[in-house]
XYZ file of N, CA, C and O in Angstrom:
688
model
N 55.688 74.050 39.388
C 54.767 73.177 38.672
C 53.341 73.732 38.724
O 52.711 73.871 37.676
N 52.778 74.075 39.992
C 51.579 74.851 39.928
C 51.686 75.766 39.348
O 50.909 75.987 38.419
N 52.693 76.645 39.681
C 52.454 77.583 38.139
C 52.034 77.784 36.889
O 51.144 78.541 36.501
N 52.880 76.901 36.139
C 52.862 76.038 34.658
C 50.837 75.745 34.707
O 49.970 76.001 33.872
N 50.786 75.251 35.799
C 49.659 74.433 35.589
C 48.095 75.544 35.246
O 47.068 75.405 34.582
N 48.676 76.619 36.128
C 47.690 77.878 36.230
C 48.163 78.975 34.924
O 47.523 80.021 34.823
N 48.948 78.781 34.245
C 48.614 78.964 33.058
C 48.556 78.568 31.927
O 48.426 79.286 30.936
N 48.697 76.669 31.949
C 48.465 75.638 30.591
C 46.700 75.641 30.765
O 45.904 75.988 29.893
N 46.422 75.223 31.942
C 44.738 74.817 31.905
C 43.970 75.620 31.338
O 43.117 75.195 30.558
N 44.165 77.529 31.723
C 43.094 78.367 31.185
C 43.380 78.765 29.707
O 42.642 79.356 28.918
N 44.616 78.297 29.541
C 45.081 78.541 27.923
C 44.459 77.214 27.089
O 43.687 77.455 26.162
N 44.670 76.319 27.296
C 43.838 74.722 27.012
C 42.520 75.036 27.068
O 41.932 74.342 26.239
N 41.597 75.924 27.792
C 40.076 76.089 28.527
C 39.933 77.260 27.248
O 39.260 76.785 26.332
N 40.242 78.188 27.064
C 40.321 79.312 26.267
C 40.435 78.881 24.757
O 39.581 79.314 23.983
N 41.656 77.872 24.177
C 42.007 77.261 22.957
C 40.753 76.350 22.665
O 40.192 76.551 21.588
N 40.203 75.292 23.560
C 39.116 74.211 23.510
C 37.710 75.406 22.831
O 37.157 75.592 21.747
N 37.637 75.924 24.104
C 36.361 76.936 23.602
C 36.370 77.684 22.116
O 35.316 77.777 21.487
N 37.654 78.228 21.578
C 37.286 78.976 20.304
C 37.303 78.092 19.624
O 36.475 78.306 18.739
N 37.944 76.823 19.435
C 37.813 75.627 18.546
C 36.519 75.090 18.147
O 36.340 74.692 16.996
N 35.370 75.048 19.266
C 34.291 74.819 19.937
C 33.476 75.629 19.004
O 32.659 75.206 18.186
N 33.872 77.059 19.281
C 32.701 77.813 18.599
C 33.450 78.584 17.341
O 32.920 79.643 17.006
N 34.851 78.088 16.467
C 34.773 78.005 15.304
C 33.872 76.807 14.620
O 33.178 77.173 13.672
N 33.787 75.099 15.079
C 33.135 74.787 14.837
C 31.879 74.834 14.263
O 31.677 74.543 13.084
N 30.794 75.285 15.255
C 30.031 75.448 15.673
C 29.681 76.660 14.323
O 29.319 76.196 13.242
N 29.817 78.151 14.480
C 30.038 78.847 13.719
C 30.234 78.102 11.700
O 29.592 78.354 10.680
N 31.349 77.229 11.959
C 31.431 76.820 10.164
C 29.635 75.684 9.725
O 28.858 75.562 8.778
N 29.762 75.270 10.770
C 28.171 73.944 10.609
C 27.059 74.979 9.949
O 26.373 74.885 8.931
N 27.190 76.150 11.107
C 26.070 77.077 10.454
C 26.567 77.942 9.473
O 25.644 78.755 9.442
N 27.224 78.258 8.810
C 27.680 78.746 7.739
C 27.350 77.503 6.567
O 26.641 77.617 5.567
N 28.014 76.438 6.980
C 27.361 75.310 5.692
C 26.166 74.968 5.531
O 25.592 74.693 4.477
N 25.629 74.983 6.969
C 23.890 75.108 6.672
C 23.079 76.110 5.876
O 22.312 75.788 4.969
N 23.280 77.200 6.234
C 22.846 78.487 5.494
C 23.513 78.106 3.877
O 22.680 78.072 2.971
N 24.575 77.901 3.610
C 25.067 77.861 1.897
C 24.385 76.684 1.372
O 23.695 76.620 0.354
N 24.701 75.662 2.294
C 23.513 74.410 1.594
C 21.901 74.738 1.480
O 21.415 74.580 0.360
N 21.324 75.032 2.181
C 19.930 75.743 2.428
C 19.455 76.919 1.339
O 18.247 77.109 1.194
N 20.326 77.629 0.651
C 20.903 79.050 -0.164
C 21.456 77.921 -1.574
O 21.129 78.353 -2.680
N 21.843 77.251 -1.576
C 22.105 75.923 -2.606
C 20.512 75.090 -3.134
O 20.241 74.722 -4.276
N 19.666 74.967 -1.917
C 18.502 74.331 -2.346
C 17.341 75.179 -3.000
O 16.582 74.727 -3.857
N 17.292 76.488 -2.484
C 16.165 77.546 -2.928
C 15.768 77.360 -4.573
O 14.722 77.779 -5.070
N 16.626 76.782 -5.158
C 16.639 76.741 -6.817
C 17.315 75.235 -7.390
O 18.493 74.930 -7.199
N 16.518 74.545 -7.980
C 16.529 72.949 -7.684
C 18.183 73.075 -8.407
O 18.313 73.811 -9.385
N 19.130 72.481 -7.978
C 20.406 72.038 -8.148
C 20.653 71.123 -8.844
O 19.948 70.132 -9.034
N 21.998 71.440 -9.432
C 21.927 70.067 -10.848
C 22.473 69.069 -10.209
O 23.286 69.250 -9.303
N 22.035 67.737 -10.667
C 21.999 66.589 -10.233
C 22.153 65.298 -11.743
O 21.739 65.374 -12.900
N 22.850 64.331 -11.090
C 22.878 63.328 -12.112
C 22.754 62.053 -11.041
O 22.941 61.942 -9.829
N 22.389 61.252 -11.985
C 21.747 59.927 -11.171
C 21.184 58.847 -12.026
O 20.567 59.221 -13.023
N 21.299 57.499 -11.793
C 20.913 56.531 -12.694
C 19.474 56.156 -12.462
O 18.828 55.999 -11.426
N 19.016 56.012 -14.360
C 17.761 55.204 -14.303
C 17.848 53.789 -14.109
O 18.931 53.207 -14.167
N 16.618 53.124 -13.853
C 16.484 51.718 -13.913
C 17.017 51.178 -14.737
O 17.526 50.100 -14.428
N 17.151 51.641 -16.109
C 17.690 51.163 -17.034
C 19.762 51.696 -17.365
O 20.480 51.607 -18.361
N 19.950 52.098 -16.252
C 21.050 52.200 -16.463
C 21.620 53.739 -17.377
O 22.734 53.927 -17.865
N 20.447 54.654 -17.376
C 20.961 55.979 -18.361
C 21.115 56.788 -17.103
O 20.811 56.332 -16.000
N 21.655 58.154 -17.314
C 21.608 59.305 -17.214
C 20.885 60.064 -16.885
O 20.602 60.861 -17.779
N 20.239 60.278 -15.648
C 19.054 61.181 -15.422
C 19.613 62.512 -14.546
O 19.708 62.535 -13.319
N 19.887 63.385 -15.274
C 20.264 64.876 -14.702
C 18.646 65.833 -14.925
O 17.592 65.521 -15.479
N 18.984 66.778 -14.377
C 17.860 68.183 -13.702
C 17.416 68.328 -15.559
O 16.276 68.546 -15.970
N 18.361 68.184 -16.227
C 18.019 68.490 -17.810
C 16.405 67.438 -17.999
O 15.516 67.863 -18.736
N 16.334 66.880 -17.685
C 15.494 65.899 -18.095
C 14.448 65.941 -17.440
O 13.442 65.282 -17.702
N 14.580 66.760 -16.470
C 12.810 66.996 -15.973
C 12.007 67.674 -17.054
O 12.525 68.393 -17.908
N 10.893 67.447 -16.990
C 9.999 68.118 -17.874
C 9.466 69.874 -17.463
O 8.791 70.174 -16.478
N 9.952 70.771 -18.440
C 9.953 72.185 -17.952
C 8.577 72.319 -17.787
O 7.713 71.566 -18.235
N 8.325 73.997 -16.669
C 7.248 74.335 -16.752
C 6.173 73.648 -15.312
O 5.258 74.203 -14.702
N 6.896 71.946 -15.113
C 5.909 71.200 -14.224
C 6.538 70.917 -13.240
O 7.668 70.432 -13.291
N 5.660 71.274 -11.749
C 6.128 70.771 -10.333
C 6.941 69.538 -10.737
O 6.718 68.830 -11.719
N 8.333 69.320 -9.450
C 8.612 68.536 -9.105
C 8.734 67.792 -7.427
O 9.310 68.376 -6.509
N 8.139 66.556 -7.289
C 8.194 65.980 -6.244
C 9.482 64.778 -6.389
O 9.479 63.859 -7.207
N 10.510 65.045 -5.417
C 11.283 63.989 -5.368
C 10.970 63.365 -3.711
O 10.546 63.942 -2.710
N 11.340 62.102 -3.922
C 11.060 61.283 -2.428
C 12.058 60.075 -2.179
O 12.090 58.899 -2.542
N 12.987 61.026 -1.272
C 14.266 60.125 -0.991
C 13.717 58.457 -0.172
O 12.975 58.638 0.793
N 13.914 57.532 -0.376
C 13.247 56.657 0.507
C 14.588 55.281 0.303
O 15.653 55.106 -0.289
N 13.762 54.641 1.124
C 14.703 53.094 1.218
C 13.427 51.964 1.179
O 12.384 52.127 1.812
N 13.630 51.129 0.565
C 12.894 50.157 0.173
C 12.438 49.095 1.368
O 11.539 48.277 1.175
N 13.136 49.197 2.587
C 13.117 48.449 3.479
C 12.229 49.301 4.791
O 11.621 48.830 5.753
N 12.471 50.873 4.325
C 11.378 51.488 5.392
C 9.866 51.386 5.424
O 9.347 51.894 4.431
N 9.169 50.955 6.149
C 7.735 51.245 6.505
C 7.388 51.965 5.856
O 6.824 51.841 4.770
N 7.878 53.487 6.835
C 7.282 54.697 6.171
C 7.053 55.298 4.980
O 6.076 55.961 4.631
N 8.597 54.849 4.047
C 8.705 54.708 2.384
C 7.980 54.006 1.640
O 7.520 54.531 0.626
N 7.685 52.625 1.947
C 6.494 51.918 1.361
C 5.009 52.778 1.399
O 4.350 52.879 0.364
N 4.596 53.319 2.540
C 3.205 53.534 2.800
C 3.345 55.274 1.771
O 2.334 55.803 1.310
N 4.661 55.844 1.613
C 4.398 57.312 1.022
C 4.084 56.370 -0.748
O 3.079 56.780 -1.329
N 4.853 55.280 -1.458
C 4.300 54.513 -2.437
C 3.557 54.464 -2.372
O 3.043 55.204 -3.211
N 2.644 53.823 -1.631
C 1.383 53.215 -1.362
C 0.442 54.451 -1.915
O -0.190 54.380 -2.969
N 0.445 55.480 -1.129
C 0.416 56.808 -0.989
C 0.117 56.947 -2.588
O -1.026 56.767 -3.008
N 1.243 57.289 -3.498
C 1.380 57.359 -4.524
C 0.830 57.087 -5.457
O 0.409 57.862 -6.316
N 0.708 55.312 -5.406
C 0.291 54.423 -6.323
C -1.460 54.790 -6.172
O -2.037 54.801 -7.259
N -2.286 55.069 -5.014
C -3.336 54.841 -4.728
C -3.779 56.273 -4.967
O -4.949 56.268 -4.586
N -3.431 57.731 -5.469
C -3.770 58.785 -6.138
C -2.299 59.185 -7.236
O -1.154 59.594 -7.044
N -2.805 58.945 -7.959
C -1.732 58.149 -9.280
C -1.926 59.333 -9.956
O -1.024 60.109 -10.273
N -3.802 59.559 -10.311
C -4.749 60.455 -10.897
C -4.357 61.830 -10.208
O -4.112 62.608 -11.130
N -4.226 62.335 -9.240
C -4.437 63.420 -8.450
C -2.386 63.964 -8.756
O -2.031 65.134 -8.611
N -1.615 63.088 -9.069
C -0.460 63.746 -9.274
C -0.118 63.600 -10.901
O 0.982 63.467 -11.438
N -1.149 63.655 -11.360
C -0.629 63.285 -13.085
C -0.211 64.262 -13.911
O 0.069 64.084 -15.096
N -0.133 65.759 -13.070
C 0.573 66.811 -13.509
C 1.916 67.600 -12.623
O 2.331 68.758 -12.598
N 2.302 66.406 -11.982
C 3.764 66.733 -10.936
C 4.620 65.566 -11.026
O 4.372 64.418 -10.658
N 5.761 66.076 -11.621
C 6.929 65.185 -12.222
C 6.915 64.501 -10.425
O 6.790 65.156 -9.391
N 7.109 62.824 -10.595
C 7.222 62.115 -9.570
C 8.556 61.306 -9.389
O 8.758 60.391 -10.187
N 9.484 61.562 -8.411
C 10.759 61.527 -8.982
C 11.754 60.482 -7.553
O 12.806 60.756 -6.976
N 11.051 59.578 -7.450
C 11.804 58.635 -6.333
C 13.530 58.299 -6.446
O 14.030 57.859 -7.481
N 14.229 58.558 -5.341
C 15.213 58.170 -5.098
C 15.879 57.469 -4.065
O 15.533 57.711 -2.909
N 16.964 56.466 -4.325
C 17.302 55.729 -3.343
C 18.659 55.349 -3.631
O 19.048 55.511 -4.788
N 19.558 54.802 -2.651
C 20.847 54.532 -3.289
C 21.500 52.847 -2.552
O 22.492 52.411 -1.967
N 19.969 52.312 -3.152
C 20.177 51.197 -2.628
C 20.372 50.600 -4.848
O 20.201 51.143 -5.940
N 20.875 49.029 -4.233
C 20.862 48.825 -5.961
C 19.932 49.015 -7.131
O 18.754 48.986 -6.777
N 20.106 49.191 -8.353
C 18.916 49.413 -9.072
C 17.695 47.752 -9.185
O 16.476 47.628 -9.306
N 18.601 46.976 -9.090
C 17.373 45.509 -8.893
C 16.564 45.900 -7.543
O 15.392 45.542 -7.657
N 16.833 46.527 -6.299
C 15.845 46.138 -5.069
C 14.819 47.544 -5.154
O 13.742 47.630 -4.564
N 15.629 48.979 -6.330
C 14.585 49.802 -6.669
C 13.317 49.388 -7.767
O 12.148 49.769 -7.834
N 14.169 48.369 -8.634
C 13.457 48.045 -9.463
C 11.876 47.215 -9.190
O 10.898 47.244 -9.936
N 12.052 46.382 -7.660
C 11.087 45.351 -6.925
C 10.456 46.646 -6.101
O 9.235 46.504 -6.030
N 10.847 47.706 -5.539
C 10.155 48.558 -5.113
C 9.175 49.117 -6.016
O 7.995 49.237 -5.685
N 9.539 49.400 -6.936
C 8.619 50.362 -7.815
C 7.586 48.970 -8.393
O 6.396 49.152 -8.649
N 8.133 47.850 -8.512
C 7.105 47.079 -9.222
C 6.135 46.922 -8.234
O 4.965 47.165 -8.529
N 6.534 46.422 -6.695
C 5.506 45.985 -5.619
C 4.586 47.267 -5.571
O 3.609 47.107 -4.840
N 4.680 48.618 -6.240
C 3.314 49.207 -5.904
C 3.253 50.068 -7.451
O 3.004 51.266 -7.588
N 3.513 49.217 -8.380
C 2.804 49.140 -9.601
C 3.103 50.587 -10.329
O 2.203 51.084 -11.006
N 4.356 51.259 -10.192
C 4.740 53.027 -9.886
C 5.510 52.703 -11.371
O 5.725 53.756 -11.971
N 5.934 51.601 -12.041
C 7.239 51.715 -12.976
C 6.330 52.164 -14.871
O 6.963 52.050 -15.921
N 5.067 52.562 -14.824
C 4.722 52.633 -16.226
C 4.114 53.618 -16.488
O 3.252 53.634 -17.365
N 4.618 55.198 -15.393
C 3.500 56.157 -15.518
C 4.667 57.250 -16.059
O 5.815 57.404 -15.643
N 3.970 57.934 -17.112
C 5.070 58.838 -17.511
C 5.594 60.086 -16.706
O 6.364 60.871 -17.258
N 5.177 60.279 -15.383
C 5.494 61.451 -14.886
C 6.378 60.590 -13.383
O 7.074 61.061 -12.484
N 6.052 59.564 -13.606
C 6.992 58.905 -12.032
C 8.527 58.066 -13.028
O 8.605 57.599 -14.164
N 9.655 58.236 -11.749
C 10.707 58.285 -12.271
C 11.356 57.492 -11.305
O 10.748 57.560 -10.237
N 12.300 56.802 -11.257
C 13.137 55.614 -10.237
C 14.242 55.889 -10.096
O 14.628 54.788 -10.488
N 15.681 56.699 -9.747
C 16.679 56.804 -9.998
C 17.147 55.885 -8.605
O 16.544 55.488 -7.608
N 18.303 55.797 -9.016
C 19.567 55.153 -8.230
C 20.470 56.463 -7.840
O 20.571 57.210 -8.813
N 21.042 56.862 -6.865
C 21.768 57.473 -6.285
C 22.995 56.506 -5.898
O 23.242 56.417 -4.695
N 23.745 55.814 -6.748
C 25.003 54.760 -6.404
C 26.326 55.725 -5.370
O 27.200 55.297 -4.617
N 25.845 57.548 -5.890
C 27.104 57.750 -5.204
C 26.756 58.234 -3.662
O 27.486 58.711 -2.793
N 25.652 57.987 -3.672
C 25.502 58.413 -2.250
C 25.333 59.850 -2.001
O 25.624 60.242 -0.871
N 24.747 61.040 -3.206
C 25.251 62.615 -3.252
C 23.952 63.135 -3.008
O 24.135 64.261 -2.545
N 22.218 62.800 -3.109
C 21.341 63.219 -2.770
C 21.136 63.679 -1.785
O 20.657 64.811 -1.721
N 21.396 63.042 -0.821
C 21.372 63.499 0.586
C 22.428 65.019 1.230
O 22.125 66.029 1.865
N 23.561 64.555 0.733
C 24.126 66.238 0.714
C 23.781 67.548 0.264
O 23.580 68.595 0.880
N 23.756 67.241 -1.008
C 23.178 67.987 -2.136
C 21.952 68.694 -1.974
O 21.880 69.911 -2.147
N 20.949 67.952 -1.637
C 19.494 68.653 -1.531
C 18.940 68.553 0.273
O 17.856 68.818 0.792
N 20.224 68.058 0.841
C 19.941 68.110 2.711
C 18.735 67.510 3.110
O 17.613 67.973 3.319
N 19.347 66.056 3.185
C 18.088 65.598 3.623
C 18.663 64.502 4.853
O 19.632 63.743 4.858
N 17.793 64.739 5.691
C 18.989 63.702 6.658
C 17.931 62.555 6.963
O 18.443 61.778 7.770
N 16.593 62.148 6.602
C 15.764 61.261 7.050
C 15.300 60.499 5.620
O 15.688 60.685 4.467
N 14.552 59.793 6.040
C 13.599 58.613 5.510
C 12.334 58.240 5.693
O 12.103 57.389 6.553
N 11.117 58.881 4.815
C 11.138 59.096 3.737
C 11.474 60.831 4.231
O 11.489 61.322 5.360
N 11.759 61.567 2.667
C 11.961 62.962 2.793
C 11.551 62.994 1.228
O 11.881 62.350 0.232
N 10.525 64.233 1.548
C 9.870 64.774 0.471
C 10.461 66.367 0.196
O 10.689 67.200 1.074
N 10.678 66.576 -1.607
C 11.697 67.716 -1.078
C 10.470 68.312 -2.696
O 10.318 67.691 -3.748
N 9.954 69.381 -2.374
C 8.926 69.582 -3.535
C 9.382 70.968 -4.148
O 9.804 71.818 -3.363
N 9.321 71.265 -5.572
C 9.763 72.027 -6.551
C 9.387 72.647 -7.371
O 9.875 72.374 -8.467
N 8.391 73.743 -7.336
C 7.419 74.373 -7.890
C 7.806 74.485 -9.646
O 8.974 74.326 -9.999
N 6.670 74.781 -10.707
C 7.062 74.358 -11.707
C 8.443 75.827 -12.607
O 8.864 75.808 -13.763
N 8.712 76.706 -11.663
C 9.973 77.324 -12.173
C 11.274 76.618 -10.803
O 12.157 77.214 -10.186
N 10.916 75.419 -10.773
C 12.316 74.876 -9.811
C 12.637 75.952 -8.932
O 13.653 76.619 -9.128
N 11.879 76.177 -7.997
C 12.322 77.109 -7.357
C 11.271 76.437 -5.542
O 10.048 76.557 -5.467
N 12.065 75.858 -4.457
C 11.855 75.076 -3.791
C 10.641 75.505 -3.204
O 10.327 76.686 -3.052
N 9.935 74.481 -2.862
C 8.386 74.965 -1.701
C 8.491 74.698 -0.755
O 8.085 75.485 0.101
N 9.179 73.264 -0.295
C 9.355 73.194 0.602
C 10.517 71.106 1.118
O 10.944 70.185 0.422
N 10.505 71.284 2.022
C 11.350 69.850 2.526
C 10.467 69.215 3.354
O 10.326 69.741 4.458
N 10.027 68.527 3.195
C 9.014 67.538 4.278
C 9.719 66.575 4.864
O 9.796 65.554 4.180
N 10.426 66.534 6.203
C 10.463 64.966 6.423
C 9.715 63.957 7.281
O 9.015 64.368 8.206
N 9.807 62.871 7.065
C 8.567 61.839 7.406
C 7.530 61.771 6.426
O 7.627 62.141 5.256
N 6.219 61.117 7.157
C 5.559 60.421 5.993
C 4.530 61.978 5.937
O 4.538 63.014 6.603
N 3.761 61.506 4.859
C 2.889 63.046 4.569
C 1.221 62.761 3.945
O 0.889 62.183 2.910
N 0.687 63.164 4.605
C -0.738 62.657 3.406
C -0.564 63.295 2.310
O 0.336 64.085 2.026
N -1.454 62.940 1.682
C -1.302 63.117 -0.173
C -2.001 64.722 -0.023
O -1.579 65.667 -0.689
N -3.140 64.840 0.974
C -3.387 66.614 0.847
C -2.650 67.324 1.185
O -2.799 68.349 0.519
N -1.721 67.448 2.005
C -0.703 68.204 2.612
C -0.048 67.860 1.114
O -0.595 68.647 0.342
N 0.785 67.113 0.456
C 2.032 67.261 -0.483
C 0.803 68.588 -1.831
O 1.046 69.741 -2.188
N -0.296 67.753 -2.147
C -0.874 68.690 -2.978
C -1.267 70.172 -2.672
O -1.206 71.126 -3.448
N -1.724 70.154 -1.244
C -1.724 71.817 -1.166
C -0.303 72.530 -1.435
O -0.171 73.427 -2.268
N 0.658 72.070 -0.702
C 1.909 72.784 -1.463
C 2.042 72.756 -2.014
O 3.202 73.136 -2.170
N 1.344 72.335 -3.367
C 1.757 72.537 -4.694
C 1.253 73.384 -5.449
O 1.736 73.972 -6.417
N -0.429 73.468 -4.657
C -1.215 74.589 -4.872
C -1.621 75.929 -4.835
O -2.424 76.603 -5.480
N -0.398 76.251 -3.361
C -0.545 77.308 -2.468
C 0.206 78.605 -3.614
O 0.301 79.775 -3.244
């Protein structure tokens, strides 16, 4: 029986470990392809307020994009609005592109409570399937993911951000 035992354990100890660091090994392989996936803004579809179709086609060519994953119930998401709404002027040439995948009525009371729903460069989508967050790797709230005007990424911010920090990267 000790026998058996002195060579199941280091075979079990040996099997655990490469399992361990195949793991380990595939996470960072999907990180790097997802990361290698974001460098060049990725096509995407997602609902407007009004219930249409908003894919990567529909950004306006040529102009930065700022998207800002948020939840309507976070602090921090309100105050990057706030943020927003209160240099409105200073982003009126960077597509403004909020997302959330909460319902379109509690996006719809978000965007109204900071007055964001009548400017032609800010945008409201619904994420119903839950795919933003994979897709463009974002694992927090708020997350700012910014898109220079040949869609080609600047950078991922997460947490909240002053409005000079999002504009110098846009500038740099």
């Amino acid at each position: 029986m000790k026998k058996i035992l002195k060579i199941v354990i280091p075979i079990l100890i040996i099997s655990l470990l490469a399992f361990m660091g195949y793991k380990v090994v595939s996470k960072i392989n999907h990180k790097k392809q997802v990361a290698e996936n974001i460098k060049k803004m990725p096509a995407f579809s997602y609902l407007t307020l009004e219930n249409k179709i908003f894919t990567n086609e529909n950004l306006e060519e040529g102009k930065p994009t700022l998207f800002i994953y948020f939840n309507s119930e976070c602090d921090f998401c309100n105050h990057e609005a706030e943020m927003v709404q209160q240099n409105i002027e200073q982003l009126k040439d960077i597509q403004v592109v909020f997302i959330s995948y909460e319902p379109v009525e509690k996006i719809k009371q978000f965007a109204t409570k900071f007055n964001l729903l009548h400017h032609a460069n800010i945008s409201f989508l619904s994420d119903s399937k839950i795919t933003f967050a994979a897709t463009f790797d974002v694992k927090s709230m708020p997350c700012l993911v910014l898109y220079d005007k040949n869609n080609i990424l600047i950078e991922k911010i997460k947490g909240q951000v002053k409005i000079e920090t999002v504009l110098e990267k846009f500038h740099n």
